[in-house]
XYZ file of C-alpha atoms in Angstrom:
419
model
C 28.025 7.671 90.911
C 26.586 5.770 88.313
C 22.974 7.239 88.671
C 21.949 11.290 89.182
C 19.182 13.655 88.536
C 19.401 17.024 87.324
C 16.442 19.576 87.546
C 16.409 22.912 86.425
C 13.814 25.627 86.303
C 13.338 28.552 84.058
C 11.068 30.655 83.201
C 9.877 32.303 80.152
C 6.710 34.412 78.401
C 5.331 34.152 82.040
C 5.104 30.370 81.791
C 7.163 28.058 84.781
C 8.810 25.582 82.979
C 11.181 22.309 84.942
C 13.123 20.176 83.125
C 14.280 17.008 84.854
C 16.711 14.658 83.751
C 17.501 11.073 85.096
C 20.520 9.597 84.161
C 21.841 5.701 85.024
C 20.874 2.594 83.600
C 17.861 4.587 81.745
C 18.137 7.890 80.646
C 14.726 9.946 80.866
C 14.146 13.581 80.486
C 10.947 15.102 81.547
C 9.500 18.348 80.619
C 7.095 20.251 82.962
C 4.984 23.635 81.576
C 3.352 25.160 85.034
C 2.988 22.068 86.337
C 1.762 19.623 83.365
C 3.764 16.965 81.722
C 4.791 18.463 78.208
C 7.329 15.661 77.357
C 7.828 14.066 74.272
C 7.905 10.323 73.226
C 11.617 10.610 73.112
C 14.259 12.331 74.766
C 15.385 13.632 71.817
C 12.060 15.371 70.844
C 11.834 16.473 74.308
C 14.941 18.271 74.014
C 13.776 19.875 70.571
C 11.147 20.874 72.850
C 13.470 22.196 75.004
C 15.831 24.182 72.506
C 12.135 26.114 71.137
C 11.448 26.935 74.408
C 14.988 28.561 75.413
C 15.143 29.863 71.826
C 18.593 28.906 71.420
C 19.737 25.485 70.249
C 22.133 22.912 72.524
C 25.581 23.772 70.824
C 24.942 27.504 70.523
C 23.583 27.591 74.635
C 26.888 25.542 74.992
C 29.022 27.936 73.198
C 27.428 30.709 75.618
C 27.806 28.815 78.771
C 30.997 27.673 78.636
C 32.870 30.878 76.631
C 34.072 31.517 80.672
C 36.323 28.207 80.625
C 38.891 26.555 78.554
C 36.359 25.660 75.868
C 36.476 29.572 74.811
C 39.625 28.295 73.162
C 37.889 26.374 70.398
C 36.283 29.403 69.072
C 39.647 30.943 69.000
C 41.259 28.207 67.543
C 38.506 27.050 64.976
C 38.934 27.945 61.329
C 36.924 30.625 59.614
C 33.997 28.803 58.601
C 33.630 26.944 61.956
C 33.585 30.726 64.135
C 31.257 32.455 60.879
C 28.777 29.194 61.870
C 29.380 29.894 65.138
C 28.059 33.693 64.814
C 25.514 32.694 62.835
C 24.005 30.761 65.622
C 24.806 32.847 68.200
C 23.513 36.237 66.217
C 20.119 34.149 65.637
C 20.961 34.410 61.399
C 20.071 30.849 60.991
C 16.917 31.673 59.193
C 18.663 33.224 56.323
C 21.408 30.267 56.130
C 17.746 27.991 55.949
C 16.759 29.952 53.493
C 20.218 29.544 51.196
C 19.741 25.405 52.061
C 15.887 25.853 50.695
C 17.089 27.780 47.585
C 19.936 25.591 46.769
C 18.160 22.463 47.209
C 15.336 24.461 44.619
C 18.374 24.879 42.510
C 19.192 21.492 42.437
C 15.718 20.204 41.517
C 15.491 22.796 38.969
C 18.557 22.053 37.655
C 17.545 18.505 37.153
C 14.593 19.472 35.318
C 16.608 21.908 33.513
C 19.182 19.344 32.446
C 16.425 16.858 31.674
C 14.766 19.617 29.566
C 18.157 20.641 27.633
C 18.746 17.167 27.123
C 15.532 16.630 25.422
C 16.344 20.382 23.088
C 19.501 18.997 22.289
C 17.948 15.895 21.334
C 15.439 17.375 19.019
C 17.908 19.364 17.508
C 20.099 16.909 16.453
C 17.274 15.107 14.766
C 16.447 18.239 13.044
C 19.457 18.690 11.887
C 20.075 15.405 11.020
C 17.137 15.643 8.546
C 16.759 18.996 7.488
C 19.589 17.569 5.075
C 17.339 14.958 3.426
C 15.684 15.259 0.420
C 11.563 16.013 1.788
C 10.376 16.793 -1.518
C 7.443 14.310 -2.445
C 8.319 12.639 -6.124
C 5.855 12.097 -8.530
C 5.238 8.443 -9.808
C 6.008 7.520 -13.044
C 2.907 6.589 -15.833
C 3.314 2.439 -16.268
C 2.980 1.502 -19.519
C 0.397 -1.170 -20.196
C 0.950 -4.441 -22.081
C -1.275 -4.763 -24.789
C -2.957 -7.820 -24.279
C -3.756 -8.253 -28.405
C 0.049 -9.531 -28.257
C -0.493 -12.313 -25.906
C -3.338 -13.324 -27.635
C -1.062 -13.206 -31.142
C 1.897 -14.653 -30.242
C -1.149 -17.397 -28.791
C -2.323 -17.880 -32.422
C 1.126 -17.991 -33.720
C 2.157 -20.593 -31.077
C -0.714 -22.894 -32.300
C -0.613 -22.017 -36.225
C 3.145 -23.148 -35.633
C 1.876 -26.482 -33.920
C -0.550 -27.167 -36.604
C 0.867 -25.688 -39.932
C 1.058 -28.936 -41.371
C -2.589 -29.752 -41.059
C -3.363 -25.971 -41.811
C -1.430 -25.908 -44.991
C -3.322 -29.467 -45.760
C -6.773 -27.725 -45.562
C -5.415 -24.627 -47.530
C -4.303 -26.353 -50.363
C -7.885 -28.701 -50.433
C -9.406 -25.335 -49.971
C -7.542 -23.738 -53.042
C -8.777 -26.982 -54.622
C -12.681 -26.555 -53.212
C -12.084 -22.622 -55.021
C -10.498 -23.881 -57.937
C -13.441 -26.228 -58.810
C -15.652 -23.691 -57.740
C -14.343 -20.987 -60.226
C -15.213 -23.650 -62.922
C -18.478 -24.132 -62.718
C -21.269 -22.232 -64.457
C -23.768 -20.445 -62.295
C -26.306 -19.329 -65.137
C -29.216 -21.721 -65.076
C -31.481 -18.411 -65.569
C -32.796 -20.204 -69.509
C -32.624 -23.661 -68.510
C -35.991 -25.576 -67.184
C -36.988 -28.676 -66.411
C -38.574 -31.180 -68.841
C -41.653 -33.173 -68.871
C -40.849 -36.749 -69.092
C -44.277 -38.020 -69.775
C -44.206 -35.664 -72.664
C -40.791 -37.360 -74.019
C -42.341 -40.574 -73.478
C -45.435 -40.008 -75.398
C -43.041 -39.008 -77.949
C -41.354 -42.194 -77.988
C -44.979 -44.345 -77.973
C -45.808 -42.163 -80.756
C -42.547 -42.708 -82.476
C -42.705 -46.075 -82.024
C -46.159 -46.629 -82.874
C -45.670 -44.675 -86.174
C -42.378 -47.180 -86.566
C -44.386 -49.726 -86.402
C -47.162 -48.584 -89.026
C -44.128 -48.517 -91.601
C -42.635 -52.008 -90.505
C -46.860 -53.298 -91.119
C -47.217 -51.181 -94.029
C -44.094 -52.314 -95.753
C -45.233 -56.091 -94.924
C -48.266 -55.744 -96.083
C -46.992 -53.765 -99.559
C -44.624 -56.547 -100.082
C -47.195 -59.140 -99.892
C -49.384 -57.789 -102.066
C -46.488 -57.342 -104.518
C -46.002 -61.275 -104.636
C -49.923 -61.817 -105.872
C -49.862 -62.571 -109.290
C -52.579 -64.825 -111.204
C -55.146 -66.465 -109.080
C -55.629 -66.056 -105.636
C -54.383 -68.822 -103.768
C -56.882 -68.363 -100.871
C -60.129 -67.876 -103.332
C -58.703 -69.503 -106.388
C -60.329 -66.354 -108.291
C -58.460 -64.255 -110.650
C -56.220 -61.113 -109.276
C -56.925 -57.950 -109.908
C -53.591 -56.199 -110.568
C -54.868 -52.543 -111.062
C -56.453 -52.791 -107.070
C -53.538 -54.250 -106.474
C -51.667 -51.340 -107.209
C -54.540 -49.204 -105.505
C -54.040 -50.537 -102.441
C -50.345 -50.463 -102.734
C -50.166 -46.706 -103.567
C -52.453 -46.328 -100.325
C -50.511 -48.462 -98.381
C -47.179 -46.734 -99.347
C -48.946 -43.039 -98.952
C -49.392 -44.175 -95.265
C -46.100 -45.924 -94.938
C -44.717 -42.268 -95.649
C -47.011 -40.510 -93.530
C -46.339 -42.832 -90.852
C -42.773 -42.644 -91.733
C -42.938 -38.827 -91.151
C -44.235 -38.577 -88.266
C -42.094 -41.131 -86.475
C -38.690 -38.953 -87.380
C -40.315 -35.720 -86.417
C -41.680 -37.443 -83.088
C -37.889 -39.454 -82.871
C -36.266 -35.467 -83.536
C -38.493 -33.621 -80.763
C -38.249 -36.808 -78.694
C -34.174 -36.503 -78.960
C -34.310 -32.625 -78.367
C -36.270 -33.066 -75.497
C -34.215 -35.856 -74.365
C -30.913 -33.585 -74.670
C -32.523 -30.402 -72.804
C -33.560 -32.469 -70.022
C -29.611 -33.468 -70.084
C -28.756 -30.042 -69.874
C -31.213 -29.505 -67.033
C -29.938 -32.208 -65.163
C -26.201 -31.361 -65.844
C -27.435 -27.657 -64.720
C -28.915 -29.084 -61.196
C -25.663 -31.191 -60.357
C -23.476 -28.348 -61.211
C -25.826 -26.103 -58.708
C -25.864 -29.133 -56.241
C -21.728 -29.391 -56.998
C -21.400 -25.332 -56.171
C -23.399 -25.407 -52.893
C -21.504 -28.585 -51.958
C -18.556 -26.748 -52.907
C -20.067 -23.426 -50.719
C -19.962 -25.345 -47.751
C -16.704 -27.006 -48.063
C -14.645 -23.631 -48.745
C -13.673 -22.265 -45.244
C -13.212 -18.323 -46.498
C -10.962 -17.659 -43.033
C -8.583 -19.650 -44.609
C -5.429 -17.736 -46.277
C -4.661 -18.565 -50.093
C -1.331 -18.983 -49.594
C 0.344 -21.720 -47.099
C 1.889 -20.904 -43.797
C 5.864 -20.373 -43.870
C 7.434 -22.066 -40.871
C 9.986 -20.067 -40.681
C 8.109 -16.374 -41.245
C 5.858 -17.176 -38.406
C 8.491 -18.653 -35.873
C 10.283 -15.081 -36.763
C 7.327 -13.458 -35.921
C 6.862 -15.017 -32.981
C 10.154 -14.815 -31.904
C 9.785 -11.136 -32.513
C 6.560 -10.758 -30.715
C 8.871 -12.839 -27.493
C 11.049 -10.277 -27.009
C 8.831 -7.234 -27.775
C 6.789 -8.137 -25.039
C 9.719 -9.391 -22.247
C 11.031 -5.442 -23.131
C 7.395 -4.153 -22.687
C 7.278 -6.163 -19.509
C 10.722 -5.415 -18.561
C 9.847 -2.014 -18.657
C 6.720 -2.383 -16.554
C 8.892 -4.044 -13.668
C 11.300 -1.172 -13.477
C 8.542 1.172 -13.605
C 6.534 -0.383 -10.805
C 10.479 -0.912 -8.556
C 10.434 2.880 -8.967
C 6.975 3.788 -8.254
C 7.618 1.398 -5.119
C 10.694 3.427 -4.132
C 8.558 6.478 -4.870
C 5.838 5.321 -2.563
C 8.296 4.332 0.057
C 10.236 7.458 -0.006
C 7.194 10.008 -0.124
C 5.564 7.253 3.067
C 9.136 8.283 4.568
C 8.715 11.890 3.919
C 5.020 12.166 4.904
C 5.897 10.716 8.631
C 9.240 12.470 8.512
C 7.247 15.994 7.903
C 5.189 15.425 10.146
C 7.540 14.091 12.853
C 9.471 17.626 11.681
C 6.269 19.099 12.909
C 5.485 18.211 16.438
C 9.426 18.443 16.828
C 9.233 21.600 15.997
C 6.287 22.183 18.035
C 7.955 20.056 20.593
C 11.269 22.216 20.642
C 9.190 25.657 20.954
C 7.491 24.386 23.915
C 10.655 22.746 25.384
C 12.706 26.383 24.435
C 10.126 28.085 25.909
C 10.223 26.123 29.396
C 14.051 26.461 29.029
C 13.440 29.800 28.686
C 11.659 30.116 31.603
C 13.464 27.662 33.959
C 17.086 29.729 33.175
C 14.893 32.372 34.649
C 13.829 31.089 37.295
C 17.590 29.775 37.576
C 18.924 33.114 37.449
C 16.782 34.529 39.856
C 17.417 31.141 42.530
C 21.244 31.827 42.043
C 20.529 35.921 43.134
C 18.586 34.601 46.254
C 21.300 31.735 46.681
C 23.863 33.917 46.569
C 22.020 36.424 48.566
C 21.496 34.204 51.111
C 24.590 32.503 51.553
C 27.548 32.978 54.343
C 29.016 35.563 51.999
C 26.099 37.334 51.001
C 23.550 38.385 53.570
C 24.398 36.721 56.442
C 27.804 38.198 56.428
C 26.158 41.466 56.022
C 24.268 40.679 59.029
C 27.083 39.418 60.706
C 29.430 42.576 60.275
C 26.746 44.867 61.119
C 25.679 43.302 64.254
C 29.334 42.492 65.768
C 29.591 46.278 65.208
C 26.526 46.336 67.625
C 28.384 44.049 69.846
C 31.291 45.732 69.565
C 29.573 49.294 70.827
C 27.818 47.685 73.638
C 31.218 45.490 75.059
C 32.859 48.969 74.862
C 30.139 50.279 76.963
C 30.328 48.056 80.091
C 33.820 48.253 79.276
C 34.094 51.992 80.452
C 32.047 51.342 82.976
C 34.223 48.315 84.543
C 37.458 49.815 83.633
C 36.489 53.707 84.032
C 37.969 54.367 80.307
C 40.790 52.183 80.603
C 39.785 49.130 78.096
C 37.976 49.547 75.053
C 38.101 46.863 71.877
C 37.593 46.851 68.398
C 36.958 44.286 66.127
């Protein structure tokens, strides 16, 4: 037939239980507990249901069942590890094989984490290792030496006194000139004063004057020297002897007059000469300040060479592109410095927390090899060949004593096994 229902009813822990099972098109299994519907959503959960109720799972109930017919055979026949499963079911030991599969699969985890955790030890140890060869000592910079900047500013002034040492040596030599000219004149105008001219003209007038006294006098004498006889204005008779009066008189002032006239020319020409020297002293004193001002005293005495200063300046080059030279390999190495100590600063204290790193990470390794250790014992404890086959001997001794019991009883002493 194509459709049937099975129903079955056990009971267990004082509790009526029916199981009923419809098989055809639709397959539906049904679960009763003293009457009320207990089923699952499925009829596989209902049969889950099922094997926790019976306390024995579907393959190991089978096993049971069926050990009367021709099925017995595939215990028989079933390799080792098939018949120790087998026991284990049938013994009820499944808890401890559970408890292997919960260990191992802790194992496994842990070993993950363990690998992941030796991986990163490893790791850190290789890059401490890799640079606990390097050179972490922190270098001192090097002093730079400084350019003085009094040769820039020479090697300036020689760049321009070469530019212009024509026109510089031009102004030296009129400046040697300005000095030369200088040198020459006399500074001491301490005696010499200046001269009244009124009083040399007064001199003159009087000179003059006096000049002129003689030039009347000696007219008049010589006139008087032509009278002779009768008077030619009076027609009386000359007197020669007054005559010669006024004569003598005449000539008396003529000399006077005379006198005077050189001693007023004299003091006339003296003061005429110091007022010469006064004037000559006030152009020379007007020549020297003139002179003063002209004479640049930053000047040299001697002209510019051409070639002494383009030497020097040549010199002054290259001193300073050594100086400078110098400076630019200092600062390359205090740059290296720099970088290197930057380098060693992070390195250090990269060293650091990987060092801190790798005592936490050892520690945790430490602790996880531990725990490894002591998940292997229970693993192994656990296992087929640990515990459970323990268990396993023990109890088919148990089943072995209580077979041989009914055993004497069914066969009155004749059959008795061992395993």
């Amino acid at each position: 037939d194509k459709n049937y229902t099975i129903e079955l009813d056990l009971e267990r822990d004082g509790n009526n239980y029916t199981i009923k099972s419809v098989r055809g098109t639709q397959q539906t299994v049904k679960l009763l507990k003293n009457g009320k519907d207990i089923s699952a959503h499925t009829a596989t959960q209902t049969y889950k249901i099922i094997e926790e109720v019976v306390g024995i799972d579907h393959k190991s109930f089978s096993q049971i069942v069926y050990q009367s017919n021709a099925m017995s055979l595939e215990f028989l026949t079933s390799p080792d590890t098939a018949r120790k499963k087998f026991l284990i079911e049938i013994l009820n030991l499944t808890k401890y094989t559970k408890a292997s599969e919960v260990f191992k699969e802790i194992s496994l985890e842990l070993g993950k984490e363990l690998s992941a955790v030796q991986a990163k030890v490893n790791t850190i140890r290789s890059w401490l290792d890799k640079y606990e060869k390097m050179d972490l000592s922190i270098k001192q910079t090097v002093d730079i030496e400084q350019l003085d900047p009094k040769l820039e500013e020479r090697i300036a002034e020689l760049n321009l006194e070469i530019t212009n040492i024509d026109k510089t040596n031009r102004k030296i030599v009129q400046n040697n000139t300005y000095k030369q000219q200088l040198s020459t004149i006399d500074l001491d105008f301490s005696a010499i004063k200046p001269i009244d001219a009124q009083k040399i003209k007064k001199l003159q007038q009087e000179q003059t004057e006096n000049m002129k006294t003689v030039k009347d006098g000696e007219t008049f004498v010589k006139k008087l020297q032509n009278l002779s006889g009768i008077c030619p204005t009076c027609f009386s008779e000359i007197d020669s002897s007054k005559t010669q009066e006024l004569i003598n008189t005449k000539t008396e002032e003529i000399e006077t007059a005379r006198s005077l006239a050189a001693v007023a020319l004299i003091q006339a020409n003296e003061l005429e000469e110091l007022d010469k020297v006064y004037k000559r002293a006030v152009k020379a004193q007007q020549d020297f300040e003139q002179l003063h001002l002209l004479i640049d005293e930053s000047l040299p005495n001697k002209t510019l060479d051409r070639n002494e200063l383009t030497n020097e300046y040549d010199l002054l080059v290259s001193s300073i592109q050594e100086v400078k030279k110098r400076i630019k390999q200092a600062e390359e190495k205090n740059s290296q410095i720099n970088t290197h100590n930057s380098k060693v600063d992070i390195i250090r204290q990269q060293l650091q927390d990987m060092t801190e790193e790798l005592e936490e990470y050892s520690y945790q390794l430490h602790l996880m090899n531990e725990r490894m250790s002591i998940l292997g014992v229970l693993t192994k404890t656990f296992s087929t060949t640990g515990l459970v086959a323990y268990k396993i001997e023990c109890l088919v001794k148990d089943l072995e004593a209580i077979t041989n019991q009914y055993l004497v009883d069914l066969s009155d002493g004749r059959f008795q096994i061992t395993f």
